[in-house]
mmCIF file of C-alpha atoms in Angstrom:
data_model
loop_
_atom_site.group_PDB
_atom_site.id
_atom_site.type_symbol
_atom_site.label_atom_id
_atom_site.label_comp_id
_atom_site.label_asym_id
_atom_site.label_seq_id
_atom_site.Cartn_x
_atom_site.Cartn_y
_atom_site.Cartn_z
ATOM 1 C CA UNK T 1 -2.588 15.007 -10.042
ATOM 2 C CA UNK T 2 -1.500 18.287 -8.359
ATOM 3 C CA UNK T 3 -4.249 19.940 -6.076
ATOM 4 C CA UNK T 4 -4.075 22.977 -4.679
ATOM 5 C CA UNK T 5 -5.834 26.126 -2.931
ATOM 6 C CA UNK T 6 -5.269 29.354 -3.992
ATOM 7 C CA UNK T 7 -6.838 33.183 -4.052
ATOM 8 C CA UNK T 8 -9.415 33.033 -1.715
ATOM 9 C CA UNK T 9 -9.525 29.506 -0.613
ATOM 10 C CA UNK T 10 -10.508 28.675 -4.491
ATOM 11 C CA UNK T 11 -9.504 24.263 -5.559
ATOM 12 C CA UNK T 12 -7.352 24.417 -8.372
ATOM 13 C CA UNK T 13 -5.856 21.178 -10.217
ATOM 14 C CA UNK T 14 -1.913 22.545 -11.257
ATOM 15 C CA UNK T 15 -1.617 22.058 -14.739
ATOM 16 C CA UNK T 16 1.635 22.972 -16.599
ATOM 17 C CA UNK T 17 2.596 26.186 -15.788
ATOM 18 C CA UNK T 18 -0.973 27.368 -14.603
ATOM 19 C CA UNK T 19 -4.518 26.260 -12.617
ATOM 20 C CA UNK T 20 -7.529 25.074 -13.890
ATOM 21 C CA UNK T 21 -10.092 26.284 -11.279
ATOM 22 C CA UNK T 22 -12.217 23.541 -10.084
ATOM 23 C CA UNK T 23 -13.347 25.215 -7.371
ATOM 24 C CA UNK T 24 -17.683 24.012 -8.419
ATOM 25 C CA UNK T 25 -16.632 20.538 -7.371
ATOM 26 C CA UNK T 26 -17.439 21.998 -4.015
ATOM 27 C CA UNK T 27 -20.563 22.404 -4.304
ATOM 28 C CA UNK T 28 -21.602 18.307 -4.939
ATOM 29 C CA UNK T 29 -19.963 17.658 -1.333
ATOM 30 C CA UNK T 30 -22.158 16.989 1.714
ATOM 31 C CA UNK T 31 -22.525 20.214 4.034
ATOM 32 C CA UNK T 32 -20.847 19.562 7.291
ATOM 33 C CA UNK T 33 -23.264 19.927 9.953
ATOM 34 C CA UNK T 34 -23.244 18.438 13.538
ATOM 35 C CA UNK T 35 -22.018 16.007 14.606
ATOM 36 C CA UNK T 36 -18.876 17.231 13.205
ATOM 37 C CA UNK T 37 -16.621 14.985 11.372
ATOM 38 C CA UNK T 38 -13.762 13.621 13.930
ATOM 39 C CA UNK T 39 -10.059 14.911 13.089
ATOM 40 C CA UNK T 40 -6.504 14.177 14.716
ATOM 41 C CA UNK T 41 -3.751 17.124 15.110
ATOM 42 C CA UNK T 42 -0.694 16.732 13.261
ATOM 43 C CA UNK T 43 1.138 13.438 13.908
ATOM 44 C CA UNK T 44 4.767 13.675 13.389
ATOM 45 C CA UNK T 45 7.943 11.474 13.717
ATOM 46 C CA UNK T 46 10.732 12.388 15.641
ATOM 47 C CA UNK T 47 14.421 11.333 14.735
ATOM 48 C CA UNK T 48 13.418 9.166 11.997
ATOM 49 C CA UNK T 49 16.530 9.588 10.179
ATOM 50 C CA UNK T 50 19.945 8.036 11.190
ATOM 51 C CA UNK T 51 22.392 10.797 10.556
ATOM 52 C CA UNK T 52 20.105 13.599 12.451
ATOM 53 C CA UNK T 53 20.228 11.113 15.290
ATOM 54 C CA UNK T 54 23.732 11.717 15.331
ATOM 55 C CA UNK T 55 23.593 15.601 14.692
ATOM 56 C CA UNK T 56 21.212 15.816 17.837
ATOM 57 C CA UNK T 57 23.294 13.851 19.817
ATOM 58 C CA UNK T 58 26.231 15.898 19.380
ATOM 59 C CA UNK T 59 24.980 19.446 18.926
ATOM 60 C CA UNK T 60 23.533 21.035 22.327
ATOM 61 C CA UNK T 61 22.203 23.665 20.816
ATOM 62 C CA UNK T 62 19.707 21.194 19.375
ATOM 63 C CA UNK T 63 18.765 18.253 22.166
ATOM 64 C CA UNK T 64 19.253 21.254 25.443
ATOM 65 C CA UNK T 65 20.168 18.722 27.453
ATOM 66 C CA UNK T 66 16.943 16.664 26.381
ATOM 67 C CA UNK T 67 17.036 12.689 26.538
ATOM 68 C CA UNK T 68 17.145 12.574 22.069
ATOM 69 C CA UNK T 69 16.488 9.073 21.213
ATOM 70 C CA UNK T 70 15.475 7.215 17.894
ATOM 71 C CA UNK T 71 11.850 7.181 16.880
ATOM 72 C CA UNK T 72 11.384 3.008 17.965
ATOM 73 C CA UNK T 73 12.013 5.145 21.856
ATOM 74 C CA UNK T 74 10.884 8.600 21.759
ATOM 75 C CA UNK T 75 7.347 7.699 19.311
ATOM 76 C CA UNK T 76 5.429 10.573 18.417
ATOM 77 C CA UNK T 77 4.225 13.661 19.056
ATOM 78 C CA UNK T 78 1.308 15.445 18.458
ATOM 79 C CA UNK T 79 1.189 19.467 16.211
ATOM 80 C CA UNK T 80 -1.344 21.621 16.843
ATOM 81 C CA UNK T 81 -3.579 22.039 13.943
ATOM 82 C CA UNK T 82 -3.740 25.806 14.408
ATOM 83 C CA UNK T 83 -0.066 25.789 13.251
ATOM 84 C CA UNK T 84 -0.353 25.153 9.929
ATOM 85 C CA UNK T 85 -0.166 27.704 6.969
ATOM 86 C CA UNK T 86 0.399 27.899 3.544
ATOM 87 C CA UNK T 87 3.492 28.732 2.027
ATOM 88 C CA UNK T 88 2.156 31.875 0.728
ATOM 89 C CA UNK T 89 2.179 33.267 3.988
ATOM 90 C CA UNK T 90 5.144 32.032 5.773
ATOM 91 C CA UNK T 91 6.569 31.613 9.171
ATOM 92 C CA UNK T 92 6.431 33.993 11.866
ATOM 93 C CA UNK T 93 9.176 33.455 14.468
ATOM 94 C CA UNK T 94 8.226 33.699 18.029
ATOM 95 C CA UNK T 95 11.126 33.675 21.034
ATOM 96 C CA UNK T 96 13.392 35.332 19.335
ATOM 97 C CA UNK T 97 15.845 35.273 22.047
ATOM 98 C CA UNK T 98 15.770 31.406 21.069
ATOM 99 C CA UNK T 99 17.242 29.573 18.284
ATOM 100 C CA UNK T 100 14.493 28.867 15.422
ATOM 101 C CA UNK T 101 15.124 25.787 13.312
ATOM 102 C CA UNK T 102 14.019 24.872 9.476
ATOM 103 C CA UNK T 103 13.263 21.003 9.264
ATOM 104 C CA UNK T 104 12.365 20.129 5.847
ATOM 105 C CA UNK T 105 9.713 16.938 5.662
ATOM 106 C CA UNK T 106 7.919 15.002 3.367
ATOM 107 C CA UNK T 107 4.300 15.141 4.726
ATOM 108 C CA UNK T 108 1.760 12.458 4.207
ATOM 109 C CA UNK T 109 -1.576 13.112 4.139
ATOM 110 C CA UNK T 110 -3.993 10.207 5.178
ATOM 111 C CA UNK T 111 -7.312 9.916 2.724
ATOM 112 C CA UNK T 112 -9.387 6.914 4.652
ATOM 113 C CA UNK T 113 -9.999 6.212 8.401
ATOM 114 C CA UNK T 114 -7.225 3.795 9.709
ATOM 115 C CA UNK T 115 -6.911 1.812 13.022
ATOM 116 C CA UNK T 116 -4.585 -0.957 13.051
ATOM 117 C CA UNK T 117 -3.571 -0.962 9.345
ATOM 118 C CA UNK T 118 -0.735 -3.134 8.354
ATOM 119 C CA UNK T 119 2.331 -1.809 6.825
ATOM 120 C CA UNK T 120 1.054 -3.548 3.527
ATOM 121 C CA UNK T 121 -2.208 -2.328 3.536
ATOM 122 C CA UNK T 122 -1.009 1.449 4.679
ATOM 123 C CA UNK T 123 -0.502 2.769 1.092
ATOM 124 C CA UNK T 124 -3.899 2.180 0.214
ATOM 125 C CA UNK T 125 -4.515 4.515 3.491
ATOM 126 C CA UNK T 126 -2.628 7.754 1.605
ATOM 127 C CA UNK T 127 -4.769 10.790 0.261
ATOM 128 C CA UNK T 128 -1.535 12.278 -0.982
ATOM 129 C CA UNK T 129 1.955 14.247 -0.190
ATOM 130 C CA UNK T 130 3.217 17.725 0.121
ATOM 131 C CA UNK T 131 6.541 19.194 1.545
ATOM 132 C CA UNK T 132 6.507 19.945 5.134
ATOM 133 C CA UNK T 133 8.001 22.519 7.472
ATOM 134 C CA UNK T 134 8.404 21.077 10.896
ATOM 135 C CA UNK T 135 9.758 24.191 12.146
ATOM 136 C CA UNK T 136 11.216 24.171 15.797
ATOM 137 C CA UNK T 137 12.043 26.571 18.813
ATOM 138 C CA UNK T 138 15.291 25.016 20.691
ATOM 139 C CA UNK T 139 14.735 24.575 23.998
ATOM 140 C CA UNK T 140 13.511 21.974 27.244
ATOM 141 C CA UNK T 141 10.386 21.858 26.858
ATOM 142 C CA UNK T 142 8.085 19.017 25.434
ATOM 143 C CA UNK T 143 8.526 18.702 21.611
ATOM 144 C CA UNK T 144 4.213 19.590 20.953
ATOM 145 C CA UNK T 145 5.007 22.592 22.803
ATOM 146 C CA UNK T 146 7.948 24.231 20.697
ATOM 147 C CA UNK T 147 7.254 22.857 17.144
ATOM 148 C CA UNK T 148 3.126 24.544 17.164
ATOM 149 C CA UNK T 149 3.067 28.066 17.404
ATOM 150 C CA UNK T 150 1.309 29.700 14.863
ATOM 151 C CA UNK T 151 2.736 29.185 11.382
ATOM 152 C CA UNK T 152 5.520 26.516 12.657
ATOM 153 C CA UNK T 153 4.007 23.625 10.185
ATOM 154 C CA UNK T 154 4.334 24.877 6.557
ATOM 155 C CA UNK T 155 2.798 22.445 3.891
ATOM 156 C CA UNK T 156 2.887 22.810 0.325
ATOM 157 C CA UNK T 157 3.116 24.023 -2.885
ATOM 158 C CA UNK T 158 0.019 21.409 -3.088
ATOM 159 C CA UNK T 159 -1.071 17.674 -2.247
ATOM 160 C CA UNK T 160 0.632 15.250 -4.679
ATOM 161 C CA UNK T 161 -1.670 12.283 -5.321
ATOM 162 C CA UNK T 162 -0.094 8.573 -4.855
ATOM 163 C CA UNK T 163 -0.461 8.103 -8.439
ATOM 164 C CA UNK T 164 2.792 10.457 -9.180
ATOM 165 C CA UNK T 165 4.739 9.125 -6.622
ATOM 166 C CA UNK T 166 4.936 5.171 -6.617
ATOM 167 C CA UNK T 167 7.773 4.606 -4.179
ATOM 168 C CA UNK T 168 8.115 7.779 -1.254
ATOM 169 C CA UNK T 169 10.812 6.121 0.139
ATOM 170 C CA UNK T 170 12.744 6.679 -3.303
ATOM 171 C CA UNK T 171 12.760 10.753 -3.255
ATOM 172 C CA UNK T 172 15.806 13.265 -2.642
ATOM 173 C CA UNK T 173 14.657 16.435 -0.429
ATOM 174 C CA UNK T 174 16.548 19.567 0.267
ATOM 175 C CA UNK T 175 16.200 22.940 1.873
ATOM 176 C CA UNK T 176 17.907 26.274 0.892
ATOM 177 C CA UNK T 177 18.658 29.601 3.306
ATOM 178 C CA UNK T 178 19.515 32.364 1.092
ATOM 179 C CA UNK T 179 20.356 30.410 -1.754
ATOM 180 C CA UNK T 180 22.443 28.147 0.868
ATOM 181 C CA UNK T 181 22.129 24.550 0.920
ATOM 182 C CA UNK T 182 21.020 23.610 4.645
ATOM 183 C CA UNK T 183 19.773 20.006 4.183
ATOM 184 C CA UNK T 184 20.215 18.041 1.084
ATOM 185 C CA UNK T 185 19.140 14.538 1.140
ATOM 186 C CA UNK T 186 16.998 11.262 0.689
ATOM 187 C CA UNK T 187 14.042 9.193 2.038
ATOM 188 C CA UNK T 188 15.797 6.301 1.812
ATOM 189 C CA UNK T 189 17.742 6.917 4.876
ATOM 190 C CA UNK T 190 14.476 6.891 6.880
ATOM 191 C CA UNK T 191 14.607 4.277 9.692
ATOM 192 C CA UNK T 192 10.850 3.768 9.661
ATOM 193 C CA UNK T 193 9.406 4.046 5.808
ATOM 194 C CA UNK T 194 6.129 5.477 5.241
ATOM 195 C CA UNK T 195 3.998 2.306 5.240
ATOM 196 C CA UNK T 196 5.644 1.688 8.616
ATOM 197 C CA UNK T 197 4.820 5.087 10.067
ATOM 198 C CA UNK T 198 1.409 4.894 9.304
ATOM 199 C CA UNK T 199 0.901 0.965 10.744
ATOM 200 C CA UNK T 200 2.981 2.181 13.832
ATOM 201 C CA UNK T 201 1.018 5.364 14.654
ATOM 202 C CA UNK T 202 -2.588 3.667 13.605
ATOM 203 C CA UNK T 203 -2.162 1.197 16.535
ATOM 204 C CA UNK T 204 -1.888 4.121 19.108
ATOM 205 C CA UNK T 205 -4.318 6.855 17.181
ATOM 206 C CA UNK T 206 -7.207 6.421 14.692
ATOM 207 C CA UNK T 207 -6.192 8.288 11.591
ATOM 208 C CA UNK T 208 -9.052 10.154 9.622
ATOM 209 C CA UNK T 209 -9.247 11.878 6.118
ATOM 210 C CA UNK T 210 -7.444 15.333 6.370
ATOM 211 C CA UNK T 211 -4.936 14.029 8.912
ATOM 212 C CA UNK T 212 -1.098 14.649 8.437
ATOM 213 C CA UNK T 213 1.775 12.792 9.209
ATOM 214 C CA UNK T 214 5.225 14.691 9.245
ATOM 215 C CA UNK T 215 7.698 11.884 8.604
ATOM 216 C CA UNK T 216 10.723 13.138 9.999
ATOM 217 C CA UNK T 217 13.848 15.847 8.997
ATOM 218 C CA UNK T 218 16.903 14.548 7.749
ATOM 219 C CA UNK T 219 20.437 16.058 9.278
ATOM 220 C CA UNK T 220 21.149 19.769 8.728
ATOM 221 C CA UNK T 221 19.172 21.549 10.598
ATOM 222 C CA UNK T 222 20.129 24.825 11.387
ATOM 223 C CA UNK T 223 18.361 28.023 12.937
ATOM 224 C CA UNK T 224 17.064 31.079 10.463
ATOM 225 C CA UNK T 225 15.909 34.179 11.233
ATOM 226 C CA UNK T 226 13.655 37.577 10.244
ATOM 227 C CA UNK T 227 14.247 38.307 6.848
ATOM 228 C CA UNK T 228 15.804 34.303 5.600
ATOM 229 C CA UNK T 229 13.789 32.570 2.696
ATOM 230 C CA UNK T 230 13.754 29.320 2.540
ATOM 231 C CA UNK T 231 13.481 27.576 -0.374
ATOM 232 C CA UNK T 232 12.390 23.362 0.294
ATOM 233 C CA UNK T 233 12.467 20.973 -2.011
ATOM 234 C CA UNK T 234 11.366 16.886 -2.527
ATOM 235 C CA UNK T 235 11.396 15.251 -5.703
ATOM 236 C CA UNK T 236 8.162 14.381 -8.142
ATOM 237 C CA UNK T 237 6.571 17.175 -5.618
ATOM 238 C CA UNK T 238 8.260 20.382 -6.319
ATOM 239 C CA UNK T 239 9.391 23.507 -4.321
ATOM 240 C CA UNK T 240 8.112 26.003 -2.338
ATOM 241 C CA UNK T 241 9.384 29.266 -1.327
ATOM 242 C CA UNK T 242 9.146 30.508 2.586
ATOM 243 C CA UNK T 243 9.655 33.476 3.535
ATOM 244 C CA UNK T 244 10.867 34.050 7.455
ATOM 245 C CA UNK T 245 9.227 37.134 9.412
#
């Protein structure tokens, strides 16, 4: 199942080539009232993939002098929430004068409270997954800083449910630039697998419903500017288109 929000903040189940608008479920939910219900930002995984170890390592433009080390060293980081969008209304570049990086992402979306979850029992943890957009201003500072301006954490074209997608460490991903080819390549290659991710980072953070994890780019990165679209890719997901501004 493919869900999704669209128009004006309207639930719609993807179906085909259209939306069935199931927007009423809404209205059987419990009204949040206070005490609100707790949240984490963004978790995401730095340098989780070999060969953009090895692209950090030797491109300055990327690490800025910046100890780069492999996620079992550097851990994670947190993304402010207020950086997320919708691909519908794409990423606005701030800095300028810096370099502005795509990093394409499958993001995994946690559906049930989990604090010390083993690697086994992690997948039963998993609301969902969408295609992420970790992007990232180059540069010294701390990585939370940089990667959560507004609109730097694009996830879409909807939440995939674990049904469609038995194995996520079995999917290609890829990001286009103008019809370029930036990044092209598979989850496989991840040093820490989903399950992993999500036992690792539950025995530092408690992970509620609605939190995300951003699993990591693959090599490729490369800076884009006012005016690129982007055009990201995973399989059994789908695509979304980005537009840069």
């Amino acid at each position: 199942m493919r869900i999704c929000r669209f128009d004006d903040n309207r639930v719609g189940i993807v179906s085909g080539e259209g939306i069935r608008d199931v927007t009423s479920v809404l209205d059987g939910l419990p009204q949040v009232t206070y005490p609100l219900p707790r949240h984490d930002p963004f978790i995401a995984a730095p340098v989780n993939y070999k060969k953009h170890l090895e692209e950090a390592l030797a491109d300055k433009g990327i690490h800025h002098g910046n100890l780069v080390s492999e996620i079992h060293k550097a851990g994670m980081f947190l993304k402010a929430p207020s950086s997320l969008v919708g691909p519908g209304e794409g990423v606005k570049l701030v800095h300028l004068d810096r370099r502005n990086d795509h990093e394409v992402e499958l993001a995994v979306v946690i559906g049930r409270k989990a604090r010390n979850v083993s690697a086994a029992e992690a997948p039963g943890c998993i609301a969902g997954y969408c295609i992420g957009l970790d992007m990232t201003i180059r540069g010294p500072e701390e990585r939370s800083l940089r990667k959560s301006p507004d609109s730097y954490c694009v996830l879409g074209p909807w939440l995939t449910t674990p049904d469609e997608i038995p194995d996520p460490g079995q999917l290609a991903l890829s990001i286009k630039v103008n019809g370029e080819t930036r990044q092209d390549a598979h989850t496989s290659d991840l040093i820490l697998k989903v399950p992993e991710l999500i036992a690792w980072g539950s025995t530092f953070y408690t992970l509620y419903p609605g939190d995300v994890l951003l699993t990591g780019t693959p090599q490729g990165v490369g800076p884009v500017r006012p005016g690129d679209m982007m055009l990201a890719s995973i399989e059994r997901i789908g695509s979304m288109r980005v537009e840069v501004t």
